[in-house]
mmCIF file of N, CA and C in Angstrom:
data_model
loop_
_atom_site.group_PDB
_atom_site.id
_atom_site.type_symbol
_atom_site.label_atom_id
_atom_site.label_comp_id
_atom_site.label_asym_id
_atom_site.label_seq_id
_atom_site.Cartn_x
_atom_site.Cartn_y
_atom_site.Cartn_z
ATOM 1 N N MET A 1 40.659 -5.967 -22.779
ATOM 2 C CA MET A 1 40.078 -6.583 -23.945
ATOM 3 C C MET A 1 39.602 -5.469 -24.880
ATOM 4 N N VAL A 2 39.990 -5.557 -26.140
ATOM 5 C CA VAL A 2 39.592 -4.571 -27.143
ATOM 6 C C VAL A 2 38.446 -5.153 -27.962
ATOM 7 N N MET A 3 37.333 -4.432 -27.999
ATOM 8 C CA MET A 3 36.172 -4.870 -28.787
ATOM 9 C C MET A 3 36.316 -4.316 -30.199
ATOM 10 N N GLU A 4 36.086 -5.158 -31.184
ATOM 11 C CA GLU A 4 36.122 -4.709 -32.561
ATOM 12 C C GLU A 4 34.832 -3.983 -32.887
ATOM 13 N N ALA A 5 34.944 -2.832 -33.501
ATOM 14 C CA ALA A 5 33.760 -2.051 -33.857
ATOM 15 C C ALA A 5 33.028 -2.713 -35.018
ATOM 16 N N SER A 6 31.712 -2.586 -34.996
ATOM 17 C CA SER A 6 30.914 -3.079 -36.118
ATOM 18 C C SER A 6 31.211 -2.219 -37.338
ATOM 19 N N PRO A 7 31.163 -2.802 -38.531
ATOM 20 C CA PRO A 7 31.410 -2.000 -39.731
ATOM 21 C C PRO A 7 30.305 -0.961 -39.911
ATOM 22 N N SER A 8 30.642 0.145 -40.541
ATOM 23 C CA SER A 8 29.655 1.201 -40.773
ATOM 24 C C SER A 8 28.640 0.737 -41.822
ATOM 25 N N PRO A 9 27.431 1.279 -41.800
ATOM 26 C CA PRO A 9 26.444 0.926 -42.833
ATOM 27 C C PRO A 9 26.966 1.191 -44.243
ATOM 28 N N GLN A 10 27.741 2.265 -44.424
ATOM 29 C CA GLN A 10 28.287 2.578 -45.745
ATOM 30 C C GLN A 10 29.255 1.506 -46.219
ATOM 31 N N SER A 11 30.123 1.043 -45.320
ATOM 32 C CA SER A 11 31.088 0.018 -45.741
ATOM 33 C C SER A 11 30.392 -1.315 -45.994
ATOM 34 N N VAL A 12 29.371 -1.643 -45.196
ATOM 35 C CA VAL A 12 28.595 -2.868 -45.440
ATOM 36 C C VAL A 12 27.919 -2.776 -46.804
ATOM 37 N N GLY A 13 27.298 -1.644 -47.089
ATOM 38 C CA GLY A 13 26.606 -1.458 -48.365
ATOM 39 C C GLY A 13 27.535 -1.540 -49.557
ATOM 40 N N ARG A 14 28.673 -0.848 -49.490
ATOM 41 C CA ARG A 14 29.637 -0.880 -50.601
ATOM 42 C C ARG A 14 30.149 -2.291 -50.849
ATOM 43 N N GLU A 15 30.515 -2.990 -49.771
ATOM 44 C CA GLU A 15 31.046 -4.347 -49.927
ATOM 45 C C GLU A 15 29.977 -5.300 -50.440
ATOM 46 N N PHE A 16 28.747 -5.144 -49.954
ATOM 47 C CA PHE A 16 27.654 -5.983 -50.445
ATOM 48 C C PHE A 16 27.460 -5.794 -51.950
ATOM 49 N N VAL A 17 27.369 -4.546 -52.395
ATOM 50 C CA VAL A 17 27.157 -4.265 -53.821
ATOM 51 C C VAL A 17 28.301 -4.845 -54.646
ATOM 52 N N ARG A 18 29.537 -4.686 -54.173
ATOM 53 C CA ARG A 18 30.693 -5.241 -54.900
ATOM 54 C C ARG A 18 30.570 -6.755 -55.038
ATOM 55 N N GLN A 19 30.275 -7.442 -53.928
ATOM 56 C CA GLN A 19 30.181 -8.899 -53.964
ATOM 57 C C GLN A 19 28.988 -9.371 -54.797
ATOM 58 N N TYR A 20 27.837 -8.723 -54.623
ATOM 59 C CA TYR A 20 26.612 -9.156 -55.312
ATOM 60 C C TYR A 20 26.777 -9.071 -56.830
ATOM 61 N N TYR A 21 27.240 -7.934 -57.329
ATOM 62 C CA TYR A 21 27.330 -7.765 -58.778
ATOM 63 C C TYR A 21 28.519 -8.505 -59.376
ATOM 64 N N THR A 22 29.554 -8.770 -58.597
ATOM 65 C CA THR A 22 30.629 -9.646 -59.071
ATOM 66 C C THR A 22 30.083 -11.056 -59.268
ATOM 67 N N LEU A 23 29.297 -11.536 -58.307
ATOM 68 C CA LEU A 23 28.707 -12.869 -58.423
ATOM 69 C C LEU A 23 27.692 -12.923 -59.568
ATOM 70 N N LEU A 24 26.908 -11.863 -59.753
ATOM 71 C CA LEU A 24 25.959 -11.819 -60.866
ATOM 72 C C LEU A 24 26.688 -12.030 -62.188
ATOM 73 N N ASN A 25 27.872 -11.441 -62.332
ATOM 74 C CA ASN A 25 28.650 -11.580 -63.558
ATOM 75 C C ASN A 25 29.337 -12.933 -63.664
ATOM 76 N N LYS A 26 29.937 -13.408 -62.588
ATOM 77 C CA LYS A 26 30.791 -14.591 -62.662
ATOM 78 C C LYS A 26 30.105 -15.907 -62.302
ATOM 79 N N ALA A 27 29.124 -15.891 -61.410
ATOM 80 C CA ALA A 27 28.487 -17.138 -60.955
ATOM 81 C C ALA A 27 27.053 -16.879 -60.500
ATOM 82 N N PRO A 28 26.160 -16.465 -61.417
ATOM 83 C CA PRO A 28 24.793 -16.119 -61.017
ATOM 84 C C PRO A 28 24.023 -17.268 -60.371
ATOM 85 N N ALA A 29 24.403 -18.491 -60.624
ATOM 86 C CA ALA A 29 23.717 -19.637 -60.012
ATOM 87 C C ALA A 29 23.881 -19.649 -58.492
ATOM 88 N N HIS A 30 24.816 -18.857 -57.972
ATOM 89 C CA HIS A 30 25.059 -18.820 -56.530
ATOM 90 C C HIS A 30 24.482 -17.581 -55.849
ATOM 91 N N LEU A 31 23.766 -16.732 -56.582
ATOM 92 C CA LEU A 31 23.204 -15.514 -55.986
ATOM 93 C C LEU A 31 22.273 -15.808 -54.819
ATOM 94 N N HIS A 32 21.585 -16.951 -54.872
ATOM 95 C CA HIS A 32 20.621 -17.275 -53.810
ATOM 96 C C HIS A 32 21.273 -17.358 -52.433
ATOM 97 N N ARG A 33 22.580 -17.502 -52.379
ATOM 98 C CA ARG A 33 23.269 -17.607 -51.091
ATOM 99 C C ARG A 33 23.231 -16.299 -50.294
ATOM 100 N N PHE A 34 22.891 -15.200 -50.950
ATOM 101 C CA PHE A 34 22.744 -13.927 -50.243
ATOM 102 C C PHE A 34 21.417 -13.846 -49.487
ATOM 103 N N TYR A 35 20.526 -14.787 -49.716
ATOM 104 C CA TYR A 35 19.169 -14.736 -49.176
ATOM 105 C C TYR A 35 18.970 -15.845 -48.144
ATOM 106 N N ASN A 36 17.896 -15.719 -47.323
ATOM 107 C CA ASN A 36 17.562 -16.810 -46.418
ATOM 108 C C ASN A 36 16.082 -17.143 -46.557
ATOM 109 N N ASN A 37 15.561 -17.971 -45.664
ATOM 110 C CA ASN A 37 14.179 -18.448 -45.793
ATOM 111 C C ASN A 37 13.135 -17.371 -45.527
ATOM 112 N N PHE A 38 13.539 -16.218 -45.010
ATOM 113 C CA PHE A 38 12.606 -15.119 -44.756
ATOM 114 C C PHE A 38 12.721 -14.012 -45.797
ATOM 115 N N SER A 39 13.611 -14.177 -46.762
ATOM 116 C CA SER A 39 13.850 -13.155 -47.777
ATOM 117 C C SER A 39 12.746 -13.144 -48.823
ATOM 118 N N SER A 40 12.513 -11.967 -49.398
ATOM 119 C CA SER A 40 11.616 -11.873 -50.552
ATOM 120 C C SER A 40 12.396 -11.278 -51.717
ATOM 121 N N PHE A 41 11.985 -11.625 -52.937
ATOM 122 C CA PHE A 41 12.717 -11.277 -54.154
ATOM 123 C C PHE A 41 11.709 -10.943 -55.241
ATOM 124 N N VAL A 42 11.828 -9.758 -55.824
ATOM 125 C CA VAL A 42 10.996 -9.360 -56.964
ATOM 126 C C VAL A 42 11.943 -8.909 -58.057
ATOM 127 N N HIS A 43 11.826 -9.499 -59.228
ATOM 128 C CA HIS A 43 12.645 -9.114 -60.371
ATOM 129 C C HIS A 43 11.690 -8.946 -61.532
ATOM 130 N N GLY A 44 11.300 -7.727 -61.815
ATOM 131 C CA GLY A 44 10.270 -7.500 -62.819
ATOM 132 C C GLY A 44 10.755 -6.692 -63.990
ATOM 133 N N GLY A 45 10.005 -6.809 -65.072
ATOM 134 C CA GLY A 45 10.258 -6.008 -66.244
ATOM 135 C C GLY A 45 10.887 -6.762 -67.387
ATOM 136 N N LEU A 46 11.728 -7.730 -67.126
ATOM 137 C CA LEU A 46 12.417 -8.444 -68.192
ATOM 138 C C LEU A 46 11.509 -9.454 -68.870
ATOM 139 N N ASP A 47 10.805 -10.260 -68.078
ATOM 140 C CA ASP A 47 9.988 -11.325 -68.645
ATOM 141 C C ASP A 47 8.547 -10.906 -68.882
ATOM 142 N N ALA A 48 8.076 -9.857 -68.243
ATOM 143 C CA ALA A 48 6.684 -9.420 -68.387
ATOM 144 C C ALA A 48 6.610 -7.907 -68.204
ATOM 145 N N PRO A 49 7.018 -7.132 -69.213
ATOM 146 C CA PRO A 49 7.131 -5.695 -69.024
ATOM 147 C C PRO A 49 5.823 -4.983 -68.692
ATOM 148 N N ASN A 50 4.684 -5.511 -69.076
ATOM 149 C CA ASN A 50 3.409 -4.846 -68.818
ATOM 150 C C ASN A 50 2.560 -5.581 -67.797
ATOM 151 N N ARG A 51 3.157 -6.432 -67.016
ATOM 152 C CA ARG A 51 2.424 -7.223 -66.032
ATOM 153 C C ARG A 51 3.137 -7.149 -64.688
ATOM 154 N N GLU A 52 2.354 -7.057 -63.622
ATOM 155 C CA GLU A 52 2.951 -7.022 -62.290
ATOM 156 C C GLU A 52 3.643 -8.352 -62.002
ATOM 157 N N THR A 53 4.846 -8.261 -61.482
ATOM 158 C CA THR A 53 5.601 -9.448 -61.114
ATOM 159 C C THR A 53 5.486 -9.640 -59.612
ATOM 160 N N LEU A 54 5.056 -10.806 -59.200
ATOM 161 C CA LEU A 54 4.866 -11.093 -57.782
ATOM 162 C C LEU A 54 6.178 -11.541 -57.144
ATOM 163 N N PRO A 55 6.373 -11.220 -55.871
ATOM 164 C CA PRO A 55 7.597 -11.655 -55.195
ATOM 165 C C PRO A 55 7.578 -13.151 -54.911
ATOM 166 N N VAL A 56 8.772 -13.720 -54.827
ATOM 167 C CA VAL A 56 8.926 -15.082 -54.320
ATOM 168 C C VAL A 56 9.596 -14.957 -52.959
ATOM 169 N N VAL A 57 9.333 -15.926 -52.088
ATOM 170 C CA VAL A 57 9.828 -15.859 -50.713
ATOM 171 C C VAL A 57 10.598 -17.132 -50.387
ATOM 172 N N GLY A 58 11.732 -16.974 -49.729
ATOM 173 C CA GLY A 58 12.535 -18.108 -49.282
ATOM 174 C C GLY A 58 13.672 -18.408 -50.236
ATOM 175 N N GLN A 59 14.766 -18.901 -49.677
ATOM 176 C CA GLN A 59 15.976 -19.140 -50.457
ATOM 177 C C GLN A 59 15.741 -20.106 -51.615
ATOM 178 N N LYS A 60 14.992 -21.167 -51.388
ATOM 179 C CA LYS A 60 14.764 -22.165 -52.436
ATOM 180 C C LYS A 60 13.976 -21.568 -53.606
ATOM 181 N N GLN A 61 12.910 -20.813 -53.303
ATOM 182 C CA GLN A 61 12.111 -20.199 -54.360
ATOM 183 C C GLN A 61 12.898 -19.097 -55.075
ATOM 184 N N ILE A 62 13.710 -18.369 -54.331
ATOM 185 C CA ILE A 62 14.548 -17.340 -54.945
ATOM 186 C C ILE A 62 15.560 -17.983 -55.884
ATOM 187 N N HIS A 63 16.167 -19.071 -55.465
ATOM 188 C CA HIS A 63 17.113 -19.790 -56.329
ATOM 189 C C HIS A 63 16.418 -20.236 -57.616
ATOM 190 N N HIS A 64 15.224 -20.776 -57.493
ATOM 191 C CA HIS A 64 14.462 -21.218 -58.668
ATOM 192 C C HIS A 64 14.168 -20.035 -59.594
ATOM 193 N N ARG A 65 13.762 -18.907 -59.027
ATOM 194 C CA ARG A 65 13.449 -17.726 -59.840
ATOM 195 C C ARG A 65 14.697 -17.195 -60.534
ATOM 196 N N ILE A 66 15.824 -17.167 -59.840
ATOM 197 C CA ILE A 66 17.075 -16.707 -60.451
ATOM 198 C C ILE A 66 17.452 -17.620 -61.615
ATOM 199 N N GLN A 67 17.255 -18.927 -61.455
ATOM 200 C CA GLN A 67 17.528 -19.859 -62.555
ATOM 201 C C GLN A 67 16.625 -19.567 -63.750
ATOM 202 N N GLN A 68 15.354 -19.238 -63.496
ATOM 203 C CA GLN A 68 14.422 -18.909 -64.578
ATOM 204 C C GLN A 68 14.862 -17.660 -65.342
ATOM 205 N N LEU A 69 15.502 -16.736 -64.652
ATOM 206 C CA LEU A 69 15.941 -15.501 -65.299
ATOM 207 C C LEU A 69 17.113 -15.738 -66.251
ATOM 208 N N ASN A 70 17.757 -16.894 -66.142
ATOM 209 C CA ASN A 70 18.808 -17.308 -67.068
ATOM 210 C C ASN A 70 19.919 -16.260 -67.214
ATOM 211 N N PHE A 71 20.423 -15.773 -66.093
ATOM 212 C CA PHE A 71 21.513 -14.811 -66.134
ATOM 213 C C PHE A 71 22.761 -15.475 -66.690
ATOM 214 N N ARG A 72 23.424 -14.788 -67.630
ATOM 215 C CA ARG A 72 24.700 -15.263 -68.155
ATOM 216 C C ARG A 72 25.439 -14.069 -68.749
ATOM 217 N N ASP A 73 26.692 -13.996 -68.475
ATOM 218 C CA ASP A 73 27.536 -12.916 -68.979
ATOM 219 C C ASP A 73 26.918 -11.544 -68.710
ATOM 220 N N CYS A 74 26.447 -11.326 -67.479
ATOM 221 C CA CYS A 74 25.836 -10.041 -67.107
ATOM 222 C C CYS A 74 26.921 -9.009 -66.825
ATOM 223 N N HIS A 75 26.652 -7.809 -67.246
ATOM 224 C CA HIS A 75 27.533 -6.681 -66.964
ATOM 225 C C HIS A 75 26.675 -5.550 -66.436
ATOM 226 N N ALA A 76 27.127 -4.891 -65.388
ATOM 227 C CA ALA A 76 26.360 -3.794 -64.794
ATOM 228 C C ALA A 76 27.242 -2.563 -64.656
ATOM 229 N N LYS A 77 26.633 -1.409 -64.868
ATOM 230 C CA LYS A 77 27.246 -0.123 -64.560
ATOM 231 C C LYS A 77 26.495 0.393 -63.342
ATOM 232 N N ILE A 78 27.160 0.463 -62.204
ATOM 233 C CA ILE A 78 26.493 0.753 -60.937
ATOM 234 C C ILE A 78 26.632 2.228 -60.569
ATOM 235 N N SER A 79 25.524 2.804 -60.175
ATOM 236 C CA SER A 79 25.469 4.159 -59.647
ATOM 237 C C SER A 79 24.342 4.183 -58.625
ATOM 238 N N GLN A 80 24.677 4.013 -57.358
ATOM 239 C CA GLN A 80 23.695 3.932 -56.285
ATOM 240 C C GLN A 80 22.656 2.852 -56.556
ATOM 241 N N VAL A 81 23.056 1.740 -57.076
ATOM 242 C CA VAL A 81 22.232 0.597 -57.451
ATOM 243 C C VAL A 81 21.083 1.040 -58.356
ATOM 244 N N THR A 82 21.407 1.971 -59.220
ATOM 245 C CA THR A 82 20.640 2.245 -60.426
ATOM 246 C C THR A 82 21.697 2.248 -61.506
ATOM 247 N N GLY A 83 21.355 1.818 -62.657
ATOM 248 C CA GLY A 83 22.358 1.783 -63.697
ATOM 249 C C GLY A 83 21.836 1.106 -64.930
ATOM 250 N N GLU A 84 22.722 0.447 -65.630
ATOM 251 C CA GLU A 84 22.389 -0.273 -66.847
ATOM 252 C C GLU A 84 22.895 -1.695 -66.713
ATOM 253 N N LEU A 85 22.122 -2.651 -67.225
ATOM 254 C CA LEU A 85 22.467 -4.063 -67.119
ATOM 255 C C LEU A 85 22.315 -4.715 -68.479
ATOM 256 N N SER A 86 23.290 -5.526 -68.848
ATOM 257 C CA SER A 86 23.242 -6.320 -70.070
ATOM 258 C C SER A 86 23.290 -7.787 -69.673
ATOM 259 N N ASN A 87 22.367 -8.589 -70.182
ATOM 260 C CA ASN A 87 22.316 -10.019 -69.879
ATOM 261 C C ASN A 87 22.518 -10.794 -71.172
ATOM 262 N N GLY A 88 23.527 -11.632 -71.221
ATOM 263 C CA GLY A 88 23.757 -12.498 -72.371
ATOM 264 C C GLY A 88 24.049 -11.759 -73.658
ATOM 265 N N GLY A 89 24.717 -10.620 -73.577
ATOM 266 C CA GLY A 89 25.078 -9.877 -74.771
ATOM 267 C C GLY A 89 23.980 -8.965 -75.294
ATOM 268 N N ALA A 90 22.833 -8.927 -74.625
ATOM 269 C CA ALA A 90 21.736 -8.046 -75.041
ATOM 270 C C ALA A 90 22.138 -6.589 -74.795
ATOM 271 N N PRO A 91 21.442 -5.653 -75.431
ATOM 272 C CA PRO A 91 21.752 -4.239 -75.183
ATOM 273 C C PRO A 91 21.554 -3.869 -73.713
ATOM 274 N N MET A 92 22.279 -2.863 -73.263
ATOM 275 C CA MET A 92 22.133 -2.370 -71.898
ATOM 276 C C MET A 92 20.718 -1.833 -71.695
ATOM 277 N N ARG A 93 20.140 -2.119 -70.498
ATOM 278 C CA ARG A 93 18.825 -1.592 -70.123
ATOM 279 C C ARG A 93 18.954 -0.918 -68.769
ATOM 280 N N ARG A 94 18.300 0.235 -68.617
ATOM 281 C CA ARG A 94 18.326 0.942 -67.335
ATOM 282 C C ARG A 94 17.545 0.158 -66.293
ATOM 283 N N PHE A 95 18.054 0.174 -65.053
ATOM 284 C CA PHE A 95 17.378 -0.535 -63.969
ATOM 285 C C PHE A 95 17.586 0.199 -62.657
ATOM 286 N N THR A 96 16.761 -0.164 -61.699
ATOM 287 C CA THR A 96 16.947 0.249 -60.313
ATOM 288 C C THR A 96 16.734 -0.975 -59.440
ATOM 289 N N GLN A 97 17.505 -1.086 -58.381
ATOM 290 C CA GLN A 97 17.398 -2.233 -57.486
ATOM 291 C C GLN A 97 17.524 -1.744 -56.055
ATOM 292 N N THR A 98 16.623 -2.213 -55.217
ATOM 293 C CA THR A 98 16.610 -1.837 -53.807
ATOM 294 C C THR A 98 16.795 -3.083 -52.959
ATOM 295 N N PHE A 99 17.771 -3.044 -52.072
ATOM 296 C CA PHE A 99 18.032 -4.145 -51.154
ATOM 297 C C PHE A 99 17.775 -3.676 -49.731
ATOM 298 N N VAL A 100 17.214 -4.545 -48.926
ATOM 299 C CA VAL A 100 17.163 -4.334 -47.486
ATOM 300 C C VAL A 100 17.986 -5.461 -46.875
ATOM 301 N N LEU A 101 19.084 -5.097 -46.219
ATOM 302 C CA LEU A 101 19.942 -6.090 -45.582
ATOM 303 C C LEU A 101 19.540 -6.225 -44.120
ATOM 304 N N ALA A 102 19.629 -7.441 -43.599
ATOM 305 C CA ALA A 102 19.343 -7.696 -42.187
ATOM 306 C C ALA A 102 20.533 -8.430 -41.582
ATOM 307 N N ALA A 103 20.811 -8.138 -40.339
ATOM 308 C CA ALA A 103 21.964 -8.750 -39.662
ATOM 309 C C ALA A 103 21.636 -10.169 -39.224
ATOM 310 N N GLN A 104 22.563 -11.088 -39.517
ATOM 311 C CA GLN A 104 22.490 -12.450 -38.992
ATOM 312 C C GLN A 104 23.347 -12.553 -37.741
ATOM 313 N N SER A 105 24.408 -11.780 -37.730
ATOM 314 C CA SER A 105 25.331 -11.692 -36.604
ATOM 315 C C SER A 105 25.979 -10.310 -36.719
ATOM 316 N N PRO A 106 26.833 -9.923 -35.777
ATOM 317 C CA PRO A 106 27.397 -8.567 -35.848
ATOM 318 C C PRO A 106 28.102 -8.227 -37.163
ATOM 319 N N LYS A 107 28.659 -9.206 -37.861
ATOM 320 C CA LYS A 107 29.395 -8.908 -39.096
ATOM 321 C C LYS A 107 28.904 -9.711 -40.291
ATOM 322 N N LYS A 108 27.725 -10.282 -40.208
ATOM 323 C CA LYS A 108 27.203 -11.090 -41.308
ATOM 324 C C LYS A 108 25.770 -10.660 -41.602
ATOM 325 N N TYR A 109 25.494 -10.401 -42.886
ATOM 326 C CA TYR A 109 24.191 -9.910 -43.312
ATOM 327 C C TYR A 109 23.619 -10.807 -44.396
ATOM 328 N N TYR A 110 22.308 -10.760 -44.556
ATOM 329 C CA TYR A 110 21.639 -11.427 -45.666
ATOM 330 C C TYR A 110 20.659 -10.451 -46.287
ATOM 331 N N VAL A 111 20.231 -10.718 -47.523
ATOM 332 C CA VAL A 111 19.254 -9.871 -48.195
ATOM 333 C C VAL A 111 17.875 -10.255 -47.683
ATOM 334 N N HIS A 112 17.215 -9.328 -47.027
ATOM 335 C CA HIS A 112 15.866 -9.581 -46.518
ATOM 336 C C HIS A 112 14.827 -9.272 -47.597
ATOM 337 N N ASN A 113 15.005 -8.189 -48.328
ATOM 338 C CA ASN A 113 14.122 -7.839 -49.444
ATOM 339 C C ASN A 113 14.960 -7.385 -50.621
ATOM 340 N N ASP A 114 14.523 -7.756 -51.823
ATOM 341 C CA ASP A 114 15.209 -7.384 -53.058
ATOM 342 C C ASP A 114 14.148 -7.046 -54.091
ATOM 343 N N ILE A 115 14.154 -5.814 -54.578
ATOM 344 C CA ILE A 115 13.204 -5.386 -55.606
ATOM 345 C C ILE A 115 14.009 -4.841 -56.774
ATOM 346 N N PHE A 116 13.824 -5.445 -57.944
ATOM 347 C CA PHE A 116 14.536 -5.059 -59.162
ATOM 348 C C PHE A 116 13.513 -4.641 -60.204
ATOM 349 N N ARG A 117 13.732 -3.507 -60.840
ATOM 350 C CA ARG A 117 12.822 -3.024 -61.883
ATOM 351 C C ARG A 117 13.610 -2.440 -63.046
ATOM 352 N N TYR A 118 13.163 -2.787 -64.273
ATOM 353 C CA TYR A 118 13.676 -2.121 -65.477
ATOM 354 C C TYR A 118 12.847 -0.887 -65.709
#
């Protein structure tokens, strides 16, 4: 019996970033599917640049928060998940985003923590 090797952290990370930002551009209403009920999500700077943005926890609350952000026609230039992001035709803004992925099974991951800052 041949056991399949688990994917390397680098390949998991690259594939995650590819899928996440493709979905952000094409179907942002489905981004919440990367998260589960134990996930936390912070997306600050866009709606309150001078105020601390508190995290939301759980897939349902994350979905609600993503809807509030009103992502549409987003484009990102990715460089180690720092780059520039344009939402709805607005000018590009520099950002950094940190993800912590957790394993659900040997080959399936979810976003456990997500922190986004402009």
